[in-house]
PDB file of C-alpha atoms in Angstrom:
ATOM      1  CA  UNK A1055       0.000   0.000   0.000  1.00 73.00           C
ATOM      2  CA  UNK A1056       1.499   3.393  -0.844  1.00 83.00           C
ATOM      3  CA  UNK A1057       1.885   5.850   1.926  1.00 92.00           C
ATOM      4  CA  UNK A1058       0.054   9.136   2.583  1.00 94.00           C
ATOM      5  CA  UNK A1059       3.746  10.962   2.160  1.00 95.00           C
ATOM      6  CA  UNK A1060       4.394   9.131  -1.392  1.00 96.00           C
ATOM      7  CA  UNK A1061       0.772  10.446  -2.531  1.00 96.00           C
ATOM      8  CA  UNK A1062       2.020  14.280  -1.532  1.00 97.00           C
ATOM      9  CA  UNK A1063       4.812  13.710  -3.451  1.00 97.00           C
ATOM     10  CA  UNK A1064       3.759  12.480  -6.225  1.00 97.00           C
ATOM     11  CA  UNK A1065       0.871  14.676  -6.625  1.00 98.00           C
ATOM     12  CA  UNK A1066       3.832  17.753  -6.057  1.00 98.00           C
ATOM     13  CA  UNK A1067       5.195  16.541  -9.235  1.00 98.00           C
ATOM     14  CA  UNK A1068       2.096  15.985 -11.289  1.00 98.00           C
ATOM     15  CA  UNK A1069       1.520  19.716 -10.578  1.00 98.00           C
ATOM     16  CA  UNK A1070       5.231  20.710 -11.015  1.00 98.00           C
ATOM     17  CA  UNK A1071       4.912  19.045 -14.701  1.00 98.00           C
ATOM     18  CA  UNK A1072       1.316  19.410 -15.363  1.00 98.00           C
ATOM     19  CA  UNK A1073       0.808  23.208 -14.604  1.00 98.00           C
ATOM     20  CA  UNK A1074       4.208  24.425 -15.911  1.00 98.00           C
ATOM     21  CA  UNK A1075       3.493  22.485 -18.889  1.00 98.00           C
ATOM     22  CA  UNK A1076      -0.226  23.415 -19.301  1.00 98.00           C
ATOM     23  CA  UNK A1077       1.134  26.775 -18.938  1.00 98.00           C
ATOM     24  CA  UNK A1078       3.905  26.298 -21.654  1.00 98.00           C
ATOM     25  CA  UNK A1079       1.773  24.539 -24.337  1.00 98.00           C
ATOM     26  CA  UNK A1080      -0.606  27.648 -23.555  1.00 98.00           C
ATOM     27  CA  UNK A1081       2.122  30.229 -24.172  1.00 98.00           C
ATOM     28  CA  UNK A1082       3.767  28.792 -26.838  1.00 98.00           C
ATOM     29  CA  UNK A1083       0.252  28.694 -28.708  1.00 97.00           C
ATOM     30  CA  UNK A1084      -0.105  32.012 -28.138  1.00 97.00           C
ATOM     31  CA  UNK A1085       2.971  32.954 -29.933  1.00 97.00           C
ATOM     32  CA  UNK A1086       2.819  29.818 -32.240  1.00 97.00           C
ATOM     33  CA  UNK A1087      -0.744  31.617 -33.878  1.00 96.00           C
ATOM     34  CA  UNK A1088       0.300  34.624 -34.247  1.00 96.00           C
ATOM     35  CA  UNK A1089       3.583  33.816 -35.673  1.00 96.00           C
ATOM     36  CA  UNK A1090       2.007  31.596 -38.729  1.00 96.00           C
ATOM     37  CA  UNK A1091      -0.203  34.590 -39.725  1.00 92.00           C
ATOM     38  CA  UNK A1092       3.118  36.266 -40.074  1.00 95.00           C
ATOM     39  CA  UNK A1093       5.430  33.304 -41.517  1.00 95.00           C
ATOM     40  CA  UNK A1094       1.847  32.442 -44.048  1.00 94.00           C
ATOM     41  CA  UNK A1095       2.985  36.546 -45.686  1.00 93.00           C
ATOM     42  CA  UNK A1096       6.283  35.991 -45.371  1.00 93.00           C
ATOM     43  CA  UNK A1097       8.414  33.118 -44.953  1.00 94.00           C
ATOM     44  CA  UNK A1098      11.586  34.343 -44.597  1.00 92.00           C
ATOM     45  CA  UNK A1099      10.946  35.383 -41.266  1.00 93.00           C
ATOM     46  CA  UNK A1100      10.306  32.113 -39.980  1.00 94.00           C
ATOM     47  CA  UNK A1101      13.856  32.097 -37.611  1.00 90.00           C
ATOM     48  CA  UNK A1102      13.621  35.505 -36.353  1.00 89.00           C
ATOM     49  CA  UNK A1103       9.987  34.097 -35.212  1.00 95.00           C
ATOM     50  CA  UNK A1104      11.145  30.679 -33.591  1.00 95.00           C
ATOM     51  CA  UNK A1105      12.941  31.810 -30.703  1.00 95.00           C
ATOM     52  CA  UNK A1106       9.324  34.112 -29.656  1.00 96.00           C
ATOM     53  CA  UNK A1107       7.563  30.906 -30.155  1.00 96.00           C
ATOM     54  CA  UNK A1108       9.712  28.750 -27.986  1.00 96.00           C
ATOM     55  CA  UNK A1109      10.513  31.149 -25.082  1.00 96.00           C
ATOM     56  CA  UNK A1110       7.024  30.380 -23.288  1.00 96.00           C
ATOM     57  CA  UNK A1111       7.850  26.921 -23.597  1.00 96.00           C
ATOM     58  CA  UNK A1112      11.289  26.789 -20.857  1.00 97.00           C
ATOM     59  CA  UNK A1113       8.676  26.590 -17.957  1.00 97.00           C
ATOM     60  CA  UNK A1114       7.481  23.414 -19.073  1.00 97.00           C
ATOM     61  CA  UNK A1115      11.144  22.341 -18.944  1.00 98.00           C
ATOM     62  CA  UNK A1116      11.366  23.906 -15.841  1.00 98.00           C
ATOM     63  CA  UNK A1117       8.780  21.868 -13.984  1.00 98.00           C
ATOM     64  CA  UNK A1118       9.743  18.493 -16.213  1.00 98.00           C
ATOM     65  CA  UNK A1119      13.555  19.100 -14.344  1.00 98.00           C
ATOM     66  CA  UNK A1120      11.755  19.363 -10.696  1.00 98.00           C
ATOM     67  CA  UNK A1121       9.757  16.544 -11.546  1.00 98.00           C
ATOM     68  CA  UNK A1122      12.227  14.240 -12.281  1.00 98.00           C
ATOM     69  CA  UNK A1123      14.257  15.168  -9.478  1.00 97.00           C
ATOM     70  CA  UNK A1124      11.444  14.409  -7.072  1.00 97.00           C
ATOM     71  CA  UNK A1125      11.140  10.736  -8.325  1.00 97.00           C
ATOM     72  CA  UNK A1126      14.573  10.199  -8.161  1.00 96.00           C
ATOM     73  CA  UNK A1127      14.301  11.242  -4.273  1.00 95.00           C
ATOM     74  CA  UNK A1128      11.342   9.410  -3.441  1.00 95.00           C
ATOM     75  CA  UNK A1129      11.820   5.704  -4.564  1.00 90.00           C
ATOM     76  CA  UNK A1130      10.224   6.093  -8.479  1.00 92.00           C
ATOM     77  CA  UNK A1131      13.212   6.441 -10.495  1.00 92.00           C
ATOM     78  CA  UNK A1132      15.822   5.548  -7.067  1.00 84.00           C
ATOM     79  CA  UNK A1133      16.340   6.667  -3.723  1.00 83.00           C
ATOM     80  CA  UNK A1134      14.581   5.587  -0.554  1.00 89.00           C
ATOM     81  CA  UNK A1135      10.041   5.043  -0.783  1.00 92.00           C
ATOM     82  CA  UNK A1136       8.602   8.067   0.945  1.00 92.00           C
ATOM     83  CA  UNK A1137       6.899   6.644   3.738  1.00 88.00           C
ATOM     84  CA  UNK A1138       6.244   9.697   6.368  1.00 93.00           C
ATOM     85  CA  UNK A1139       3.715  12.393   5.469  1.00 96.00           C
ATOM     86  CA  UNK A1140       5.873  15.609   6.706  1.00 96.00           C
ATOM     87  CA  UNK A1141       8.234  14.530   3.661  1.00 96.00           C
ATOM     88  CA  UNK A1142       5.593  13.711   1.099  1.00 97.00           C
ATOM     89  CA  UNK A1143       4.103  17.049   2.089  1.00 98.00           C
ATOM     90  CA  UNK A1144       7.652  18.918   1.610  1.00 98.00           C
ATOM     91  CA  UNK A1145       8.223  17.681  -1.951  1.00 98.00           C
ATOM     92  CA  UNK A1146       4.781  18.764  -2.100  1.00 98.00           C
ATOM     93  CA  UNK A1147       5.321  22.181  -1.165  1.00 98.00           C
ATOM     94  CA  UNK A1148       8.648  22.156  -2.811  1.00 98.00           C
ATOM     95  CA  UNK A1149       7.322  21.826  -6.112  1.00 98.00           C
ATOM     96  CA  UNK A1150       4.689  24.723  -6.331  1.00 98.00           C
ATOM     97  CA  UNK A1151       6.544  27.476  -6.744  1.00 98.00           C
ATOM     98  CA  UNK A1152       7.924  26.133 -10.346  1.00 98.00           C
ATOM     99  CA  UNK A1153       3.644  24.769 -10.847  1.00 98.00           C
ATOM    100  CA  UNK A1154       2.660  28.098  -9.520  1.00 98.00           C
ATOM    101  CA  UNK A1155       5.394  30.283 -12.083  1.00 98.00           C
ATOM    102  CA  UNK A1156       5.660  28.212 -14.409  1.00 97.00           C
ATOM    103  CA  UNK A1157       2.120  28.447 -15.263  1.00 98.00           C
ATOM    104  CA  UNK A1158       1.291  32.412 -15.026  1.00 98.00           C
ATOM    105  CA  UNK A1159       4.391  33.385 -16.552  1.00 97.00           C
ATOM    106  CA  UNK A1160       4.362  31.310 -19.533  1.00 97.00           C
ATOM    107  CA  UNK A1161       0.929  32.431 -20.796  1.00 97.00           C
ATOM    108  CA  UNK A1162       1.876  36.118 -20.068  1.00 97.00           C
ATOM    109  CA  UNK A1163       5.060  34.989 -21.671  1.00 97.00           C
ATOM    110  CA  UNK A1164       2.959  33.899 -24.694  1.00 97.00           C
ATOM    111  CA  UNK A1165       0.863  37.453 -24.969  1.00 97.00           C
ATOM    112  CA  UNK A1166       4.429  39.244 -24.746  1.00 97.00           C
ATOM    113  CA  UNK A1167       5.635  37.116 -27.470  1.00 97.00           C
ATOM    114  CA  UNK A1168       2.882  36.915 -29.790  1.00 97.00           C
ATOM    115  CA  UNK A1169       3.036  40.762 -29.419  1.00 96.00           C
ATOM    116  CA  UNK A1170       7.065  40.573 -30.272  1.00 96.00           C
ATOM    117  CA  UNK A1171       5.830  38.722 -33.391  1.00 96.00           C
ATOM    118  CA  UNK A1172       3.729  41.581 -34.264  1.00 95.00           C
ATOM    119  CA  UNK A1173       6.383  43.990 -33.842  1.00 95.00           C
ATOM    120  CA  UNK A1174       9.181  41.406 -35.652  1.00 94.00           C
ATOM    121  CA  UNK A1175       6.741  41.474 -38.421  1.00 93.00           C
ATOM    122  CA  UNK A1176       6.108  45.183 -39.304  1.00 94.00           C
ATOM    123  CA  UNK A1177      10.182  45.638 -38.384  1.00 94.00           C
ATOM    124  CA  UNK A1178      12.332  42.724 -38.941  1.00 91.00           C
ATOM    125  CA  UNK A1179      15.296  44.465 -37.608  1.00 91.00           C
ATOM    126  CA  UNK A1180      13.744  44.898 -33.729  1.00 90.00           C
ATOM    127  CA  UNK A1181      13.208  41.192 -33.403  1.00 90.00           C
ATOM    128  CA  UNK A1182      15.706  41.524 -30.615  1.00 93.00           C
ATOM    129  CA  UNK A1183      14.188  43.914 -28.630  1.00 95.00           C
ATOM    130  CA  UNK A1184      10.750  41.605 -28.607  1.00 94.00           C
ATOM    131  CA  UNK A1185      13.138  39.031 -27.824  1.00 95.00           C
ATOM    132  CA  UNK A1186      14.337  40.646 -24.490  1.00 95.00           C
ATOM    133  CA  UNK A1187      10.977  42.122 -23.489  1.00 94.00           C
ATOM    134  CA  UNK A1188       9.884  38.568 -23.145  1.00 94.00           C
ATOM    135  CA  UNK A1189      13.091  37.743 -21.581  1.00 94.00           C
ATOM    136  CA  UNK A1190      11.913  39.639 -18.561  1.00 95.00           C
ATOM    137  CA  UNK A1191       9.158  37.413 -18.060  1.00 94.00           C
ATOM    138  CA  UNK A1192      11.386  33.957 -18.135  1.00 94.00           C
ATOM    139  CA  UNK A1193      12.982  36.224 -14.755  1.00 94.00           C
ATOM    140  CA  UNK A1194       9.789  34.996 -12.593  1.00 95.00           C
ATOM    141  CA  UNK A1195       9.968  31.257 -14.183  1.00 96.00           C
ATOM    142  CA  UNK A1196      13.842  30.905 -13.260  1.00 97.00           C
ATOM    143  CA  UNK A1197      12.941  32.531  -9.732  1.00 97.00           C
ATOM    144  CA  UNK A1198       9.927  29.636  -8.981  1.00 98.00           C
ATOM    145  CA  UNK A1199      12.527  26.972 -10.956  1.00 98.00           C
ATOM    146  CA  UNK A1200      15.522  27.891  -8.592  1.00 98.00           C
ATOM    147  CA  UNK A1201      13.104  28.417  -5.110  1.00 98.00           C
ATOM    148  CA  UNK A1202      11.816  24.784  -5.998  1.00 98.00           C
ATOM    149  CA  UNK A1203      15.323  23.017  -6.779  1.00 98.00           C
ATOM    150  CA  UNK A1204      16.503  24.136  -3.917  1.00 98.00           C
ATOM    151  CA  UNK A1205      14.044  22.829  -1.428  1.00 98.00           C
ATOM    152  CA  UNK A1206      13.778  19.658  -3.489  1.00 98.00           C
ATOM    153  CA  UNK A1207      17.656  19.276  -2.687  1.00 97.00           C
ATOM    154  CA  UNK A1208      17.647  19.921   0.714  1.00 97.00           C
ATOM    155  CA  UNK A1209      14.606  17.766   1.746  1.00 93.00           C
TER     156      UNK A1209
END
């Protein structure tokens, strides 16, 4: 029978990789639509466009790298079962701040970049500064990422 503190855990990295990801599939079809209006005129813009797309997609990363960690702490992929409830309910805490970050700032991170697209396509030669405006967003994803791993490696 599986303990109380392996459900915790386990359900800490569902969210960890289900909300970052739902969050990054959201994003990155944000940016994804509006880029194939733009690449469906004009082709050649395609790889100034592909880094937008895939920017809103590092939070699903994010939470897929505190996922994996988890279930190689807590008996899944190695390390000991989880058998006490105060530690399935710290990798459990540990991984919503990447669920929580991920998710909002990747669909924001989506808007910004679909907006970059907009601005890539009526001048070309700014596609950097769209690039770094989104930038600023992947700040918050890095902050929940980093907050997360580090619990997850002291627990």
């Amino acid at each position: 029978m599986m303990s109380w503190g392996m459900v915790f855990a386990l359900l800490g990295v569902a969210a960890a990789v289900g909300l970052a990801g739902m969050g990054s599939s959201k994003g990155v079809g944000i940016a994804s639509e509006a880029a194939a209006a733009v690449i469906a005129d004009d082709p050649s813009k395609f790889g100034k466009l592909l880094v937008l797309q895939l920017l809103p997609g590092t939070q699903g990363l994010y939470g897929l790298i505190v996922g994996v960690m988890v279930l190689l702490n807590i008996g899944i992929l190695g390390g000991e079962p989880v058998s006490d409830l105060t530690t399935g309910l710290s990798y459990f805490a540990a991984c919503l701040p990447i669920a929580i970050a991920g998710f909002f700032s990747a669909r924001s991170q989506g808007r910004v970049c679909a907006t970059g697209v907009n601005l890539t396509a009526k001048r070309p030669e700014e596609s950097s500064k769209a690039i770094v405006s989104a930038s600023l967003i992947e700040l918050y994803a890095l902050l929940g990422f980093i907050v997360s791993f580090l619990i997850v490696i002291n627990i």
